mmCIF file of C-alpha atoms in Angstrom:
data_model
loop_
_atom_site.group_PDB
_atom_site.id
_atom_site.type_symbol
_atom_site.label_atom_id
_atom_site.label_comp_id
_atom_site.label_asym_id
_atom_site.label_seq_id
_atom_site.Cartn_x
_atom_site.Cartn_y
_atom_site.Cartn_z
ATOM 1 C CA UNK A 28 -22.855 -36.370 92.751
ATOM 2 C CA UNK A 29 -24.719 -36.393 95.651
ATOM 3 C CA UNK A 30 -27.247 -38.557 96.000
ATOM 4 C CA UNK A 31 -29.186 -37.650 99.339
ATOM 5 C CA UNK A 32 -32.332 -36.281 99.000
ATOM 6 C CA UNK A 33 -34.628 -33.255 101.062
ATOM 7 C CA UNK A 34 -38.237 -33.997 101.101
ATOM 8 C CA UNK A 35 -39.594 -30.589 99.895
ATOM 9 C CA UNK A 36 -42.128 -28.321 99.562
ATOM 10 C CA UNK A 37 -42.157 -27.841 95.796
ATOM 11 C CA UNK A 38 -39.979 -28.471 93.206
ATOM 12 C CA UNK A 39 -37.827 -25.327 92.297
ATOM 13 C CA UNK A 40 -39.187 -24.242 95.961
ATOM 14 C CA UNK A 41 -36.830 -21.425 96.448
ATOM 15 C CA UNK A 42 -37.699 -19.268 93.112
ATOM 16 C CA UNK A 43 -41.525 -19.393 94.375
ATOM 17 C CA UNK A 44 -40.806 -18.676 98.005
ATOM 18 C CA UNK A 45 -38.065 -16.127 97.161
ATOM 19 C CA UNK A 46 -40.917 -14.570 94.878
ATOM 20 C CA UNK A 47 -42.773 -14.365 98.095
ATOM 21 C CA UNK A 48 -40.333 -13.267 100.487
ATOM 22 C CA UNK A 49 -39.960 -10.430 98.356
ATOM 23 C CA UNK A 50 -43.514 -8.937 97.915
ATOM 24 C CA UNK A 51 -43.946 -9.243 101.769
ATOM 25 C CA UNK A 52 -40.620 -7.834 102.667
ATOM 26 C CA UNK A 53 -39.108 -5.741 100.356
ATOM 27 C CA UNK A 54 -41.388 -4.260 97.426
ATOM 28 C CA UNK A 55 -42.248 -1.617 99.740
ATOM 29 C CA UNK A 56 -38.911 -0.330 99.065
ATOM 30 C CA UNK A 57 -38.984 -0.115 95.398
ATOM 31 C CA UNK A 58 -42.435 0.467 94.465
ATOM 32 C CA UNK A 59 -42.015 3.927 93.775
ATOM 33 C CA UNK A 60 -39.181 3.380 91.255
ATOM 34 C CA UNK A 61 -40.436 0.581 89.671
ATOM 35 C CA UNK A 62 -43.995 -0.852 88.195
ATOM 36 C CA UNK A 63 -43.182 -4.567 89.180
ATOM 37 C CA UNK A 64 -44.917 -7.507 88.343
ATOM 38 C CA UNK A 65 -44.335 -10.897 89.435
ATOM 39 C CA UNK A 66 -45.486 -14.312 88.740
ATOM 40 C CA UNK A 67 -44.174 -16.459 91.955
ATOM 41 C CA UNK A 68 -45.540 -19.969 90.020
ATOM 42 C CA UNK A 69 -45.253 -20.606 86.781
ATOM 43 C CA UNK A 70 -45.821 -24.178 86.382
ATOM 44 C CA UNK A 71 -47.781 -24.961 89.397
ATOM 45 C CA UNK A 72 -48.620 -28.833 89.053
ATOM 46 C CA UNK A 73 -45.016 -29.123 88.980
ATOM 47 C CA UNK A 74 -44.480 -27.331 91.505
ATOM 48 C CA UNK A 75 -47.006 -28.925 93.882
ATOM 49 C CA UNK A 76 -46.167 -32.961 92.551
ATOM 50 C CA UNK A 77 -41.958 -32.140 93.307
ATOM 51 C CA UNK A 78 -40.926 -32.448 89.485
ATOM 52 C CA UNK A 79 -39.627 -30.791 86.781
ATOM 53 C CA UNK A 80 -42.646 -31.630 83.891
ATOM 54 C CA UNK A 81 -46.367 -30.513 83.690
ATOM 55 C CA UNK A 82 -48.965 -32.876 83.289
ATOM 56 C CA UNK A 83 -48.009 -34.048 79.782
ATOM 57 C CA UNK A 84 -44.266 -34.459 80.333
ATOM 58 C CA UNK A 85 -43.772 -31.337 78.973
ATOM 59 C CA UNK A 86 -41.073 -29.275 80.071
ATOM 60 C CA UNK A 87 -42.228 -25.022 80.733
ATOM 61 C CA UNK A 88 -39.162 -24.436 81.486
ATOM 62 C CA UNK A 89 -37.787 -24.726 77.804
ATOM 63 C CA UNK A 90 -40.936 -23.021 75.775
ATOM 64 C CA UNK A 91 -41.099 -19.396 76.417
ATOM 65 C CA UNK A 92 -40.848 -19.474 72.593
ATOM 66 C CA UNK A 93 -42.570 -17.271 69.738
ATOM 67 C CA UNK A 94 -45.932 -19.247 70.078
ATOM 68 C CA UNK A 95 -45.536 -21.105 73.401
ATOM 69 C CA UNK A 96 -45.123 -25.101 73.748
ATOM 70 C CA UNK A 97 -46.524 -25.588 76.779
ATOM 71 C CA UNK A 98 -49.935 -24.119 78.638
ATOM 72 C CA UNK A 99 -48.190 -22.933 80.992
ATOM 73 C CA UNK A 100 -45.628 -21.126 78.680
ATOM 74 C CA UNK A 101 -48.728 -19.425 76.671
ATOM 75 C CA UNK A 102 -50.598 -18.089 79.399
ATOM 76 C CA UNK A 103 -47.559 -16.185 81.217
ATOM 77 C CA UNK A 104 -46.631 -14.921 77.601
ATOM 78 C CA UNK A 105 -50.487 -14.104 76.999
ATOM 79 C CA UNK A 106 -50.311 -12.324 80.277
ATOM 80 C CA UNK A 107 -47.798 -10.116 79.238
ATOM 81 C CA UNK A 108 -49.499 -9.058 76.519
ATOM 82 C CA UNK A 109 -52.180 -8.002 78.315
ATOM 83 C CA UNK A 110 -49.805 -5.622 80.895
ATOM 84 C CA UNK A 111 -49.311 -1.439 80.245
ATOM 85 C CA UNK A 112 -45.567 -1.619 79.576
ATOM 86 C CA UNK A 113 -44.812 1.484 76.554
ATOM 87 C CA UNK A 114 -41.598 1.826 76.952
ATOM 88 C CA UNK A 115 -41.022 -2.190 77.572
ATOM 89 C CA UNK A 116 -39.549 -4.277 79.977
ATOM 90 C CA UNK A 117 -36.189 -2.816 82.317
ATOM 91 C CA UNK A 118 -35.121 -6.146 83.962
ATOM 92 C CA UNK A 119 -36.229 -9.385 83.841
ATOM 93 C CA UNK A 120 -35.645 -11.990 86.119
ATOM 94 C CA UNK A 121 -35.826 -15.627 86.151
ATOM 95 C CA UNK A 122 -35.791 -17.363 89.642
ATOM 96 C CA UNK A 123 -34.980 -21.344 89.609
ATOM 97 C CA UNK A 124 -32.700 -23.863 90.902
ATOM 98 C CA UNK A 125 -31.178 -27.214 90.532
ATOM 99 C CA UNK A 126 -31.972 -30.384 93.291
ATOM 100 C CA UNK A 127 -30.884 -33.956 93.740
ATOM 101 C CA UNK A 128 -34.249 -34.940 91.633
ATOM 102 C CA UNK A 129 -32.735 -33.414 88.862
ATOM 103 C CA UNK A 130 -30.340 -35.818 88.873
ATOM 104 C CA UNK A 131 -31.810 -38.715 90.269
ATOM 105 C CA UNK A 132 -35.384 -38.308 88.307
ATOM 106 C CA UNK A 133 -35.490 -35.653 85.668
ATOM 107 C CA UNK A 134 -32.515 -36.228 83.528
ATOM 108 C CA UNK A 135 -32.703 -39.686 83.202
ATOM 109 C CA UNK A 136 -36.175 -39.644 82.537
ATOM 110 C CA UNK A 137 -35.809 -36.762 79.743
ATOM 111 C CA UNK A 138 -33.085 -39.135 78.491
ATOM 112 C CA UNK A 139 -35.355 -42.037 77.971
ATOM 113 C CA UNK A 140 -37.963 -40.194 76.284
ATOM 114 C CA UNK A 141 -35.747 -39.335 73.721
ATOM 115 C CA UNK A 142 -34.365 -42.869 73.323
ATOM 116 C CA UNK A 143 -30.947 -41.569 74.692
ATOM 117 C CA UNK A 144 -28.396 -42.569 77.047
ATOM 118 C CA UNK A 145 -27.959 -40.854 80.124
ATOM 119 C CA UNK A 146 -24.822 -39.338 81.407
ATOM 120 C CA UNK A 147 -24.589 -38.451 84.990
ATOM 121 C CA UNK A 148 -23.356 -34.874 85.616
ATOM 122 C CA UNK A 149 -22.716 -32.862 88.722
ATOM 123 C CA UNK A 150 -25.031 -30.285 89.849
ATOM 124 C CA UNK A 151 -23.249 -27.070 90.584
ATOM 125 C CA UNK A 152 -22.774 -26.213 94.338
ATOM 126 C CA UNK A 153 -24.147 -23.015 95.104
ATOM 127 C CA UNK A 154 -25.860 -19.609 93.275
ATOM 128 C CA UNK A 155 -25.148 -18.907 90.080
ATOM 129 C CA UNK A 156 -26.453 -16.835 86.987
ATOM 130 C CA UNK A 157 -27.599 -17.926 83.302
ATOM 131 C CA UNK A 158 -27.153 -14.895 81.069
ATOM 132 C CA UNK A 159 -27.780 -13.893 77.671
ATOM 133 C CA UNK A 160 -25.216 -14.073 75.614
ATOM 134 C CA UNK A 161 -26.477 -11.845 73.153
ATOM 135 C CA UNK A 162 -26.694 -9.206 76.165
ATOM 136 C CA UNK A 163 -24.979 -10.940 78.576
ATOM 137 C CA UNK A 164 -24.669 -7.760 80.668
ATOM 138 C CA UNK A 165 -21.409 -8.295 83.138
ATOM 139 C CA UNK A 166 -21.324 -5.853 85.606
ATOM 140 C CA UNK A 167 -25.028 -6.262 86.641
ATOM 141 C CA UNK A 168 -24.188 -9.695 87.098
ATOM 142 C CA UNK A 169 -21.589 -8.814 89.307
ATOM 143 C CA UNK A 170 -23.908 -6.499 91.304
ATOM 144 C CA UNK A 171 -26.623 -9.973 91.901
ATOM 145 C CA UNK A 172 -23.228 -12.032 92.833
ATOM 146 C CA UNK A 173 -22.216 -9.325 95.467
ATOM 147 C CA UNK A 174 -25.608 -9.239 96.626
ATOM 148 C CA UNK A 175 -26.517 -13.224 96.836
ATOM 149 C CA UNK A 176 -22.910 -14.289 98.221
ATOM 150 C CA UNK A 177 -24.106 -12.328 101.312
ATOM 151 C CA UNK A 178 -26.632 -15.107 101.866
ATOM 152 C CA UNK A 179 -25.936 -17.982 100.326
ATOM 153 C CA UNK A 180 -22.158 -19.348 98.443
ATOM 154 C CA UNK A 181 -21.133 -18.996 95.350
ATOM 155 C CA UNK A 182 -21.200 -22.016 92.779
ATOM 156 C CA UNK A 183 -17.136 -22.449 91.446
ATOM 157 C CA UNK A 184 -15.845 -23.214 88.333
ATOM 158 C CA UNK A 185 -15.282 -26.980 87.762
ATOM 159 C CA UNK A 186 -12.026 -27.004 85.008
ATOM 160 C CA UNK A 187 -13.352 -23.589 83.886
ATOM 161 C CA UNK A 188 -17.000 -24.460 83.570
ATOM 162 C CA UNK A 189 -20.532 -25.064 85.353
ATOM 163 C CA UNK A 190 -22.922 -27.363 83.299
ATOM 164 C CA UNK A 191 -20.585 -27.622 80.824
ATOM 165 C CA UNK A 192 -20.900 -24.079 79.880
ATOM 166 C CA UNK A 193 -17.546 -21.877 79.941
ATOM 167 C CA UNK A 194 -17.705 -19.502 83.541
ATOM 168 C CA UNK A 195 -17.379 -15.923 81.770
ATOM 169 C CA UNK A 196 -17.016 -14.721 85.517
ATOM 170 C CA UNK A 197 -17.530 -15.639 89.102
ATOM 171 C CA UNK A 198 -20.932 -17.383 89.431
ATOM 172 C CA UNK A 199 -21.910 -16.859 85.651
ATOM 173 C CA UNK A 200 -22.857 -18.628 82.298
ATOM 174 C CA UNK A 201 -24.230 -17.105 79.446
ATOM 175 C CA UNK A 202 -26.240 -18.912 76.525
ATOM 176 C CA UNK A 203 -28.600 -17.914 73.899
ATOM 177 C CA UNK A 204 -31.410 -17.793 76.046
ATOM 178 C CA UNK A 205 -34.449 -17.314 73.217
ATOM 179 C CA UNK A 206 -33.482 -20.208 70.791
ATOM 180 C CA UNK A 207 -33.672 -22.194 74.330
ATOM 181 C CA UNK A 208 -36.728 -21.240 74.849
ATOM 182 C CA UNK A 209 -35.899 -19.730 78.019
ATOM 183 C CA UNK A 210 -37.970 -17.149 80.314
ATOM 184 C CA UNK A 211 -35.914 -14.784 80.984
ATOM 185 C CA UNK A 212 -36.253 -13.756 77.175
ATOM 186 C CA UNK A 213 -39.536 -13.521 77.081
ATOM 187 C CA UNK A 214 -39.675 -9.555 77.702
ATOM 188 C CA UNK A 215 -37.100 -8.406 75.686
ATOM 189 C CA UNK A 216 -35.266 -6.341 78.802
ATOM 190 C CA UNK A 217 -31.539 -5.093 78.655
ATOM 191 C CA UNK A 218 -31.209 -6.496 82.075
ATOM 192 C CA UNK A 219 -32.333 -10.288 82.332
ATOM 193 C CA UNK A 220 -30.749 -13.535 84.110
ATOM 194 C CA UNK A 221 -32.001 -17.106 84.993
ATOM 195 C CA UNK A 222 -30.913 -17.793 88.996
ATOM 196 C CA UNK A 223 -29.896 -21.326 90.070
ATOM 197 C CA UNK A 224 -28.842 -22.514 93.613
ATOM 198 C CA UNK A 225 -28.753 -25.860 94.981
ATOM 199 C CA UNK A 226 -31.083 -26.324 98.077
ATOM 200 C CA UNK A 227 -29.730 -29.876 98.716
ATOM 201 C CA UNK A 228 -25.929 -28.844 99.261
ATOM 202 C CA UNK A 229 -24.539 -29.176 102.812
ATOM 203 C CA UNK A 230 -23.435 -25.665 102.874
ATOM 204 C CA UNK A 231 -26.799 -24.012 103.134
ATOM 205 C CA UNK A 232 -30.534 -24.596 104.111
ATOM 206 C CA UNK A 233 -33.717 -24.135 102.063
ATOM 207 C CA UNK A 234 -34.153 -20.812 104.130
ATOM 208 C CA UNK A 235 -30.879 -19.340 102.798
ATOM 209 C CA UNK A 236 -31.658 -20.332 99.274
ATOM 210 C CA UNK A 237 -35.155 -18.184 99.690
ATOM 211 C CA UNK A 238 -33.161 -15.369 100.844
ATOM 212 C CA UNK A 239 -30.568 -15.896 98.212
ATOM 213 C CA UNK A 240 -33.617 -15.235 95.805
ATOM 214 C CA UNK A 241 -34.602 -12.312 97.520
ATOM 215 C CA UNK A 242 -31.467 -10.901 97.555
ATOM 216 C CA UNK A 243 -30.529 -11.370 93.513
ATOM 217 C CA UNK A 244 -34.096 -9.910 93.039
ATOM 218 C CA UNK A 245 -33.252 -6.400 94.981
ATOM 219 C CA UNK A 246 -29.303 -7.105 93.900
ATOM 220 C CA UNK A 247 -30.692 -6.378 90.196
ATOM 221 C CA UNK A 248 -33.262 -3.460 90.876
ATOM 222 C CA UNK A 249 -30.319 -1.663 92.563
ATOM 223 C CA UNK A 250 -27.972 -2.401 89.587
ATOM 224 C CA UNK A 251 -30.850 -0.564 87.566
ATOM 225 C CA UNK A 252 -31.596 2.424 89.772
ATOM 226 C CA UNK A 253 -27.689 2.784 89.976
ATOM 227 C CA UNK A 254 -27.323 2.307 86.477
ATOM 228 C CA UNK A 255 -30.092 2.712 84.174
ATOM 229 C CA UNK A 256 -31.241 5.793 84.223
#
């Protein structure tokens, strides 16, 4: 585990700026084959205080649920609601990723608030994908793979798994992402997937991670013009 620590912009800085990098330098490309909508900051006093809760130690990144835990969690679903979609949601992407505070800060401290004891793990070193695994949709996970590794490396299996999850392929986990409360199943696409890189590993920067995100972003609208028609 390593223990050496960036001082950062934001917590989970990469899936915001990639967000970003995105709208100013590739939407133009896509616009006219896709209504896109994007909401760069979900949680944005964790964002802005470098940690992984909102104000009341809640965690938004585990409520995208039926009825929402978190403020944060209801508004984006409200949102939604409120959004022209008939025929639904294509693809759905979730941008995120994994620092030293994790480690360091976050885990133990969601250990101790439920009275548990806390076993260090190792963050995964590099990109990698959380997908469905109702849906968990292989070969466009391939295509965002191809199109990240370009950019940034490719998390590897550690004896066959990455956070304890079995590796179904190269750079990808699958779970069942609505009874985690996940976002990525908030919209009920065919095509959906949680990103993760690791911003504080030696073998890239905080600029490649952004790019990373940019690239798994027009990795997966590709897959779908390819594919989905």
């Amino acid at each position: 585990m390593r223990i050496g620590h960036r001082r950062r912009a934001g917590y989970e800085t990469s899936g915001v700026q990639g967000a970003i990098l995105f709208l100013h330098t590739k939407l133009a490309e896509y616009r006219d084959s896709f209504n896109i909508c994007v909401a760069p900051c979900v949680s944005p006093f964790g964002y802005e205080h470098v940690e992984r809760w909102n104000a009341h130690c809640s965690d938004p990144n585990r409520s995208f649920k039926a009825c929402g835990t978190t403020e944060e969690s209801s508004q984006l679903l409200a949102f939604l609601e409120t959004l022209d979609a008939p025929a639904g949601w294509v693809l759905h992407l979730d941008l995120h990723e994994t620092t030293d505070t994790d480690e360091s800060e976050f885990m133990p401290a969601r250990a101790a608030e439920k009275g548990e004891q806390y076993t260090p793990c190792e963050i995964p070193d590099g990109f990698y994908c959380v997908g469905d695994s109702r849906n968990p949709q292989l070969a466009f996970h391939r295509a965002i793979i191809d199109a990240v590794r370009v950019e940034t490396h490719i998390a590897p299996a550690v004896d066959g798994v990455i956070i304890d999850e079995p590796v179904v392929q190269e750079g990808l986990i699958v779970v069942p992402a609505a009874e985690l409360g996940l976002c990525c199943s908030l919209t009920k696409a065919p095509f959906v997937t949680t990103t993760e890189v690791y911003p504080d590993s030696p073998k890239t920067t905080p600029d490649a991670c952004n790019r990373a995100q940019r690239a798994a972003v027009c990795g997966a609208l590709d897959y779908v013009l390819a594919h989905a028609a």
